[in-house]
Short mmCIF file of N, CA and C in Angstrom, two decimals:
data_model
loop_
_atom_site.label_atom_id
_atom_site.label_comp_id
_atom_site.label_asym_id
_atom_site.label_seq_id
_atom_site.Cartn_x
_atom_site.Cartn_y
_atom_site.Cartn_z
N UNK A 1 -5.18 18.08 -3.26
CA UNK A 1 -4.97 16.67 -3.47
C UNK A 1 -4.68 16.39 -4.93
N UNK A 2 -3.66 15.65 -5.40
CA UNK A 2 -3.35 15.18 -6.39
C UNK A 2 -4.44 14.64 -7.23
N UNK A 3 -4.41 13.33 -6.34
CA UNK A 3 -5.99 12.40 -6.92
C UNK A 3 -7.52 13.45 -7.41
N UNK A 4 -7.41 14.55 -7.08
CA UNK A 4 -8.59 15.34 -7.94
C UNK A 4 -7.84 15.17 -9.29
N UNK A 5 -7.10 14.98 -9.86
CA UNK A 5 -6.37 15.37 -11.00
C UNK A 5 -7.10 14.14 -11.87
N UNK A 6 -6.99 13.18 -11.32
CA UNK A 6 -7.69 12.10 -11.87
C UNK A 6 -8.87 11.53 -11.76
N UNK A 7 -9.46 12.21 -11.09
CA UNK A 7 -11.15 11.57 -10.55
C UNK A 7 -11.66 11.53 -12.17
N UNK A 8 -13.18 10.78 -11.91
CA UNK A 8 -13.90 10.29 -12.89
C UNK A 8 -14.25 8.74 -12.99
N UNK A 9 -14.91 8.57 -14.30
CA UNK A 9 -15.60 7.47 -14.37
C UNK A 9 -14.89 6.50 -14.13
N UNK A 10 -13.78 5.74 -14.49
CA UNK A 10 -12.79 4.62 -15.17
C UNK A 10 -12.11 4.31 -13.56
N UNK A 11 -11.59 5.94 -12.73
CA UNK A 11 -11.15 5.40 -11.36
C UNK A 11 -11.82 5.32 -10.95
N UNK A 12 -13.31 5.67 -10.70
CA UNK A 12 -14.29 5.31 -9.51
C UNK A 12 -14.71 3.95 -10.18
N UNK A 13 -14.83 3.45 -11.10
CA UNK A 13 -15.05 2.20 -11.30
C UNK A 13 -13.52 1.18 -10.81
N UNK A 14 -12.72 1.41 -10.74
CA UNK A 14 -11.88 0.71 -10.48
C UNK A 14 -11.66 0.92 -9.21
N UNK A 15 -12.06 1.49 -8.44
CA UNK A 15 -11.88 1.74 -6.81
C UNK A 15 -12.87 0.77 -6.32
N UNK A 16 -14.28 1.03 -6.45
CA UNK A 16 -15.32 0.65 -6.83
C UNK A 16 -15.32 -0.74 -6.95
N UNK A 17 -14.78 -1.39 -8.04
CA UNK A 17 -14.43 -2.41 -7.81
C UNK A 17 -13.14 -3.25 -7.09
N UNK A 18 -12.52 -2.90 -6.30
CA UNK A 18 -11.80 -3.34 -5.40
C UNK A 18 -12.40 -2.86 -4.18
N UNK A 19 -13.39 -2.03 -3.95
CA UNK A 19 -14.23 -2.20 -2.38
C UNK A 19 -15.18 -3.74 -2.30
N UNK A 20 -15.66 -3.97 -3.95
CA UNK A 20 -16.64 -5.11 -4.23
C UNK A 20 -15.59 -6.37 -3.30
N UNK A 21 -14.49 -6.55 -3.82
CA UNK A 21 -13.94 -7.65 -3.43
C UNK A 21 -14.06 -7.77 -1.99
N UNK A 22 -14.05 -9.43 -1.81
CA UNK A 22 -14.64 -9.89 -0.84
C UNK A 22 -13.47 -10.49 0.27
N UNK A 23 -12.62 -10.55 -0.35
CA UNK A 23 -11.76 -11.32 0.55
C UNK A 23 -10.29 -11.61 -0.32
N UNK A 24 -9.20 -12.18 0.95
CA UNK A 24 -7.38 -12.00 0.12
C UNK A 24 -7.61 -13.00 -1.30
N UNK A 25 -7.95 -13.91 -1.38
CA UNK A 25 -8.66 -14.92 -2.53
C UNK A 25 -8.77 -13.76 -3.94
N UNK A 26 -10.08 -13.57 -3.37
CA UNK A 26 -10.78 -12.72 -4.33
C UNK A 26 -9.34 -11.55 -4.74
N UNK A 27 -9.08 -10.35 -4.05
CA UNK A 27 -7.77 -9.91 -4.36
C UNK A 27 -6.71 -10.29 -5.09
N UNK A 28 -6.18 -11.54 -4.45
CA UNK A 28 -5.29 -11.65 -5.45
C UNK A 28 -5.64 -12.44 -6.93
N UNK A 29 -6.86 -12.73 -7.02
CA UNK A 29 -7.52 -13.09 -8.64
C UNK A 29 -7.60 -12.06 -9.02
N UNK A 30 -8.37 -11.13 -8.82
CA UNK A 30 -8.44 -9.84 -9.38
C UNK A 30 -7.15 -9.02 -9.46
N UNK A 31 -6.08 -8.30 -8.90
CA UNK A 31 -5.06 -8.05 -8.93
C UNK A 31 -4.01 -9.01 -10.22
N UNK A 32 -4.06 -10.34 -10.25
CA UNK A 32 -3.52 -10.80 -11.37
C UNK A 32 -3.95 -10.73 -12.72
N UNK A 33 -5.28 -10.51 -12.87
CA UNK A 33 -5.61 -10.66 -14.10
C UNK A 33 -5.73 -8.76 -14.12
N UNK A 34 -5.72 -7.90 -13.24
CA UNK A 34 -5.64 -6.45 -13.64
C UNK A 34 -4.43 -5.61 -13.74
N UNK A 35 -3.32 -6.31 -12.82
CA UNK A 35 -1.85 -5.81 -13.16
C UNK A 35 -0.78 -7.01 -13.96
N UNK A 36 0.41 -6.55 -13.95
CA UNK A 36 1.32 -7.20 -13.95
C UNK A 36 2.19 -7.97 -12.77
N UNK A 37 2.79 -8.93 -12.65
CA UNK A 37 3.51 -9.33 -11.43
C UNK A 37 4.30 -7.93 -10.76
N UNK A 38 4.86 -7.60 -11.66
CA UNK A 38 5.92 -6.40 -11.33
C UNK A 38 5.45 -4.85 -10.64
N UNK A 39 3.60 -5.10 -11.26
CA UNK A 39 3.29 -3.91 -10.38
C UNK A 39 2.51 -4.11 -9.68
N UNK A 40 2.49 -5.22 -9.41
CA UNK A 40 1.70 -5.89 -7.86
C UNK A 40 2.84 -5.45 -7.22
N UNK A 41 3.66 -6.43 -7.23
CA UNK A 41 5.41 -6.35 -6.47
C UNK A 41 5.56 -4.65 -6.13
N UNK A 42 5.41 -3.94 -6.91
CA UNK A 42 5.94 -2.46 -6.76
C UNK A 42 5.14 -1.77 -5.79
N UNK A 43 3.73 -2.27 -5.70
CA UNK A 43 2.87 -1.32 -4.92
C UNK A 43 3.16 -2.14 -3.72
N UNK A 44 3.08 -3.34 -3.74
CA UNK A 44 3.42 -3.98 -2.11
C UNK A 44 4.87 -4.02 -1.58
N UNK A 45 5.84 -3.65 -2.48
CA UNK A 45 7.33 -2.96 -2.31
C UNK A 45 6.91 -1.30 -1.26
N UNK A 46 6.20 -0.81 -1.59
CA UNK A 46 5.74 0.96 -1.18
C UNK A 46 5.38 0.67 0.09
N UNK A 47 4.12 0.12 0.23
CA UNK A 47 3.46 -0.34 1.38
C UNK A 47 4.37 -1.03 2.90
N UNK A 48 5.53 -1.58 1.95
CA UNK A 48 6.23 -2.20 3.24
C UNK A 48 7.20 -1.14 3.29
N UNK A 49 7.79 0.00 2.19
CA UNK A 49 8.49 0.56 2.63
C UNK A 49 8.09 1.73 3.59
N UNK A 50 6.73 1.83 3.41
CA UNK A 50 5.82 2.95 4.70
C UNK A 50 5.95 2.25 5.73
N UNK A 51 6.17 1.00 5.89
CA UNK A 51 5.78 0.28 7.15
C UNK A 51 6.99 0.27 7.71
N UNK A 52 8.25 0.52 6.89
CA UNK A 52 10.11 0.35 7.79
C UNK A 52 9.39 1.38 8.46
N UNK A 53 9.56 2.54 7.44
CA UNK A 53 9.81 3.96 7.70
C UNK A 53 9.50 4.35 8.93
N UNK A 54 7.97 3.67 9.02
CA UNK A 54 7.69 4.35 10.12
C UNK A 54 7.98 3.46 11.57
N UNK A 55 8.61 2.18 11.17
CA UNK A 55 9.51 1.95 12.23
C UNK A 55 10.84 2.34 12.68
N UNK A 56 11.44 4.01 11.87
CA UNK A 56 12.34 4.39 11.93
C UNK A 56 13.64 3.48 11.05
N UNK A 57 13.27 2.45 10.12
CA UNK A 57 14.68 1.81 10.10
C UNK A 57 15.01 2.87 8.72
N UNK A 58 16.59 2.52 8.68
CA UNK A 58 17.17 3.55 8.14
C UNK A 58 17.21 3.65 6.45
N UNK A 59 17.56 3.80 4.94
CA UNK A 59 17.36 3.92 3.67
C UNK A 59 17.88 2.79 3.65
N UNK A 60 18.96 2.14 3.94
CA UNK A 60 20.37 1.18 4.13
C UNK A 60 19.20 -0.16 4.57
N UNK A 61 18.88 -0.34 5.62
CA UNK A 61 17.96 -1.56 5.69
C UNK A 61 16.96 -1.42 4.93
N UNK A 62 16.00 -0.82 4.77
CA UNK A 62 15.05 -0.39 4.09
C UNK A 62 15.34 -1.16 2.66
N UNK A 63 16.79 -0.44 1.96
CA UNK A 63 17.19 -0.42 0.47
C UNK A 63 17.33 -2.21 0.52
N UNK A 64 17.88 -2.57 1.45
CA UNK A 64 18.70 -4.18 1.78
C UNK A 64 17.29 -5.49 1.57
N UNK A 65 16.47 -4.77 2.23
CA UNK A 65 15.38 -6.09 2.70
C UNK A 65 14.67 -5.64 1.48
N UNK A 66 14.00 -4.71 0.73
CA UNK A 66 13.09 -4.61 0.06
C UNK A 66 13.38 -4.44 -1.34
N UNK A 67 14.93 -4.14 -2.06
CA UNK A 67 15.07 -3.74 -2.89
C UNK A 67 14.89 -2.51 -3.43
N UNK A 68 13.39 -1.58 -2.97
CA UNK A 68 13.41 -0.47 -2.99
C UNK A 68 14.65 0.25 -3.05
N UNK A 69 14.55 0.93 -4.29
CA UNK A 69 15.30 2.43 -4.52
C UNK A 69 15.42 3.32 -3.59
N UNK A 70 16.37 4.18 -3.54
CA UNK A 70 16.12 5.23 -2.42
C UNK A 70 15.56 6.28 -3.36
N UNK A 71 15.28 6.38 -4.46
CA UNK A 71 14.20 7.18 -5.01
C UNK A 71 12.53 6.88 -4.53
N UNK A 72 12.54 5.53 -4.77
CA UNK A 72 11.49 4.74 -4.02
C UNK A 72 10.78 5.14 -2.55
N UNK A 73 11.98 5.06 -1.52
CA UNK A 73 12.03 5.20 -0.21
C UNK A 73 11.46 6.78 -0.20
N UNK A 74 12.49 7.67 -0.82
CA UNK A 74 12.00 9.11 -0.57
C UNK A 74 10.58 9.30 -0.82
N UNK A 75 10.33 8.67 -2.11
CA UNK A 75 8.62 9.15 -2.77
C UNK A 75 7.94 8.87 -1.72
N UNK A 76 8.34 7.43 -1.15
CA UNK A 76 7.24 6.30 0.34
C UNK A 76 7.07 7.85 1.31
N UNK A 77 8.72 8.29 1.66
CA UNK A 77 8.90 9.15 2.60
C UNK A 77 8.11 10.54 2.35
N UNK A 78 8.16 11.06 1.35
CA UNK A 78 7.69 12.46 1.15
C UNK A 78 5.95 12.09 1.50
N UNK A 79 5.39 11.01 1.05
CA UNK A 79 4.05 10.79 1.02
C UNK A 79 3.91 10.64 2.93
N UNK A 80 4.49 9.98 3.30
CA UNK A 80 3.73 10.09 4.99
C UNK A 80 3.95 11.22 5.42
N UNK A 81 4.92 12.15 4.98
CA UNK A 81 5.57 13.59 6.02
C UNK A 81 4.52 14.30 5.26
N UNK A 82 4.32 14.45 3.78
CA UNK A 82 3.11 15.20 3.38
C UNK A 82 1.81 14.93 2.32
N UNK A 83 1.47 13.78 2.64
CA UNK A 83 0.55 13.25 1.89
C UNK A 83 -0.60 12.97 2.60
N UNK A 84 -1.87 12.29 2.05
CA UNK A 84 -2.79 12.33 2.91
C UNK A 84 -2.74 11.24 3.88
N UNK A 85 -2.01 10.88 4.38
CA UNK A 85 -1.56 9.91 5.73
C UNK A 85 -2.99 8.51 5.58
N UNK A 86 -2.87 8.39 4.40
CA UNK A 86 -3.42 7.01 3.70
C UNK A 86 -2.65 6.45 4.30
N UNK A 87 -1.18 5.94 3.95
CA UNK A 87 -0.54 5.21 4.24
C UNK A 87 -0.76 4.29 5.78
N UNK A 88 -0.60 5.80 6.76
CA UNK A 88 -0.76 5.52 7.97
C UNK A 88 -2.10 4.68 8.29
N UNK A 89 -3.10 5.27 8.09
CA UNK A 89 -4.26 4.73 8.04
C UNK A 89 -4.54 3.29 7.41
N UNK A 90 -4.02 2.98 6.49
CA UNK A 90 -4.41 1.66 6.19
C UNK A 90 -2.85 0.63 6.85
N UNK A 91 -2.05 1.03 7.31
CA UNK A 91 -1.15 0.16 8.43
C UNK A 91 -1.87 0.25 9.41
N UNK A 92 -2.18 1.25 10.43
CA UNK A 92 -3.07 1.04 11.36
C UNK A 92 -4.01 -0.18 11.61
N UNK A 93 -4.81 0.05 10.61
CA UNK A 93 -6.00 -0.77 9.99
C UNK A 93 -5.33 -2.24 10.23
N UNK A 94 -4.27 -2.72 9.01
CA UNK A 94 -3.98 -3.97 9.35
C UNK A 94 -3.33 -4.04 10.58
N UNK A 95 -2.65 -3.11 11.54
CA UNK A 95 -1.57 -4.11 12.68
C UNK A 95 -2.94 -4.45 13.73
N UNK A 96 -4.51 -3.50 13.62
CA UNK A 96 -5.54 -3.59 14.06
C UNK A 96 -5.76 -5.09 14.55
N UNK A 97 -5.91 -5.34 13.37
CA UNK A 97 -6.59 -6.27 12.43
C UNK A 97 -5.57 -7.86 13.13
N UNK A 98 -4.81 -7.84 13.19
CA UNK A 98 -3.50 -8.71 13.41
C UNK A 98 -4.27 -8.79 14.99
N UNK A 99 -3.54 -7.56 14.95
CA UNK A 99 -3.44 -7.84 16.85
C UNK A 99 -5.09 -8.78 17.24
N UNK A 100 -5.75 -8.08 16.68
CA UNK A 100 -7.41 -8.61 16.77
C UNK A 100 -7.41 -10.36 16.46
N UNK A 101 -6.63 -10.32 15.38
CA UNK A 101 -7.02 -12.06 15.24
C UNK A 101 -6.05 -12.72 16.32
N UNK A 102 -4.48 -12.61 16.88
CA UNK A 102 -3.62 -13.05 17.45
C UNK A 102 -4.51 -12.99 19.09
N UNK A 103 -5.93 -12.35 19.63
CA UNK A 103 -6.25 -12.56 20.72
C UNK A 103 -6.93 -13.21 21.29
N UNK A 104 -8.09 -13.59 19.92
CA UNK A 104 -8.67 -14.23 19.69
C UNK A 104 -8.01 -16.02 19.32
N UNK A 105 -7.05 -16.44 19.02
CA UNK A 105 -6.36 -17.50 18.77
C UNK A 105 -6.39 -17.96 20.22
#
């Protein structure tokens, strides 16, 4: 795993503190005052480009709707074919999560 490369004090405090947060509110206060607009935008650019991907749509829509790079797309891509299928796991999690509130409505 990559992320051994970086373990320690500074990321487990910063992980750490984004498990603390309580809710989308809380998130996006914290997220603004800890990134920039642009790398909020970039990490939730990734996230949706895991989410084409794995609806099969192609670099071409992908590149169209999200702006994403196809440097972008590949990195998204190389990480679900061989990464620790985080990705997958936390889409899961939210379409969960969706479907759960849409049954309840």
């Amino acid at each position: 795993m990559q992320i051994d490369k970086l373990r320690g004090k500074e990321l487990d405090q910063l992980f750490k503190s984004i498990l603390s947060l309580k809710d989308l509110e809380e998130c996006y206060r914290f997220f603004d005052d800890l990134c920039t607009i642009n790398e909020i935008q970039a990490l939730a650019q990734r996230l949706e480009v895991a989410r084409m991907l794995r609806e099969k749509k192609t670099y071409h829509v992908i590149e169209s709707e999200t702006g994403a790079s196809t440097a972008t797309i590949s990195r998204v891509k190389r990480c679900l074919n061989f990464g620790n299928d985080s990705y997958e796991m936390v889409l899961d999690r939210i379409k969960e999560k969706e479907e759960a509130a849409e049954t309840t409505e």
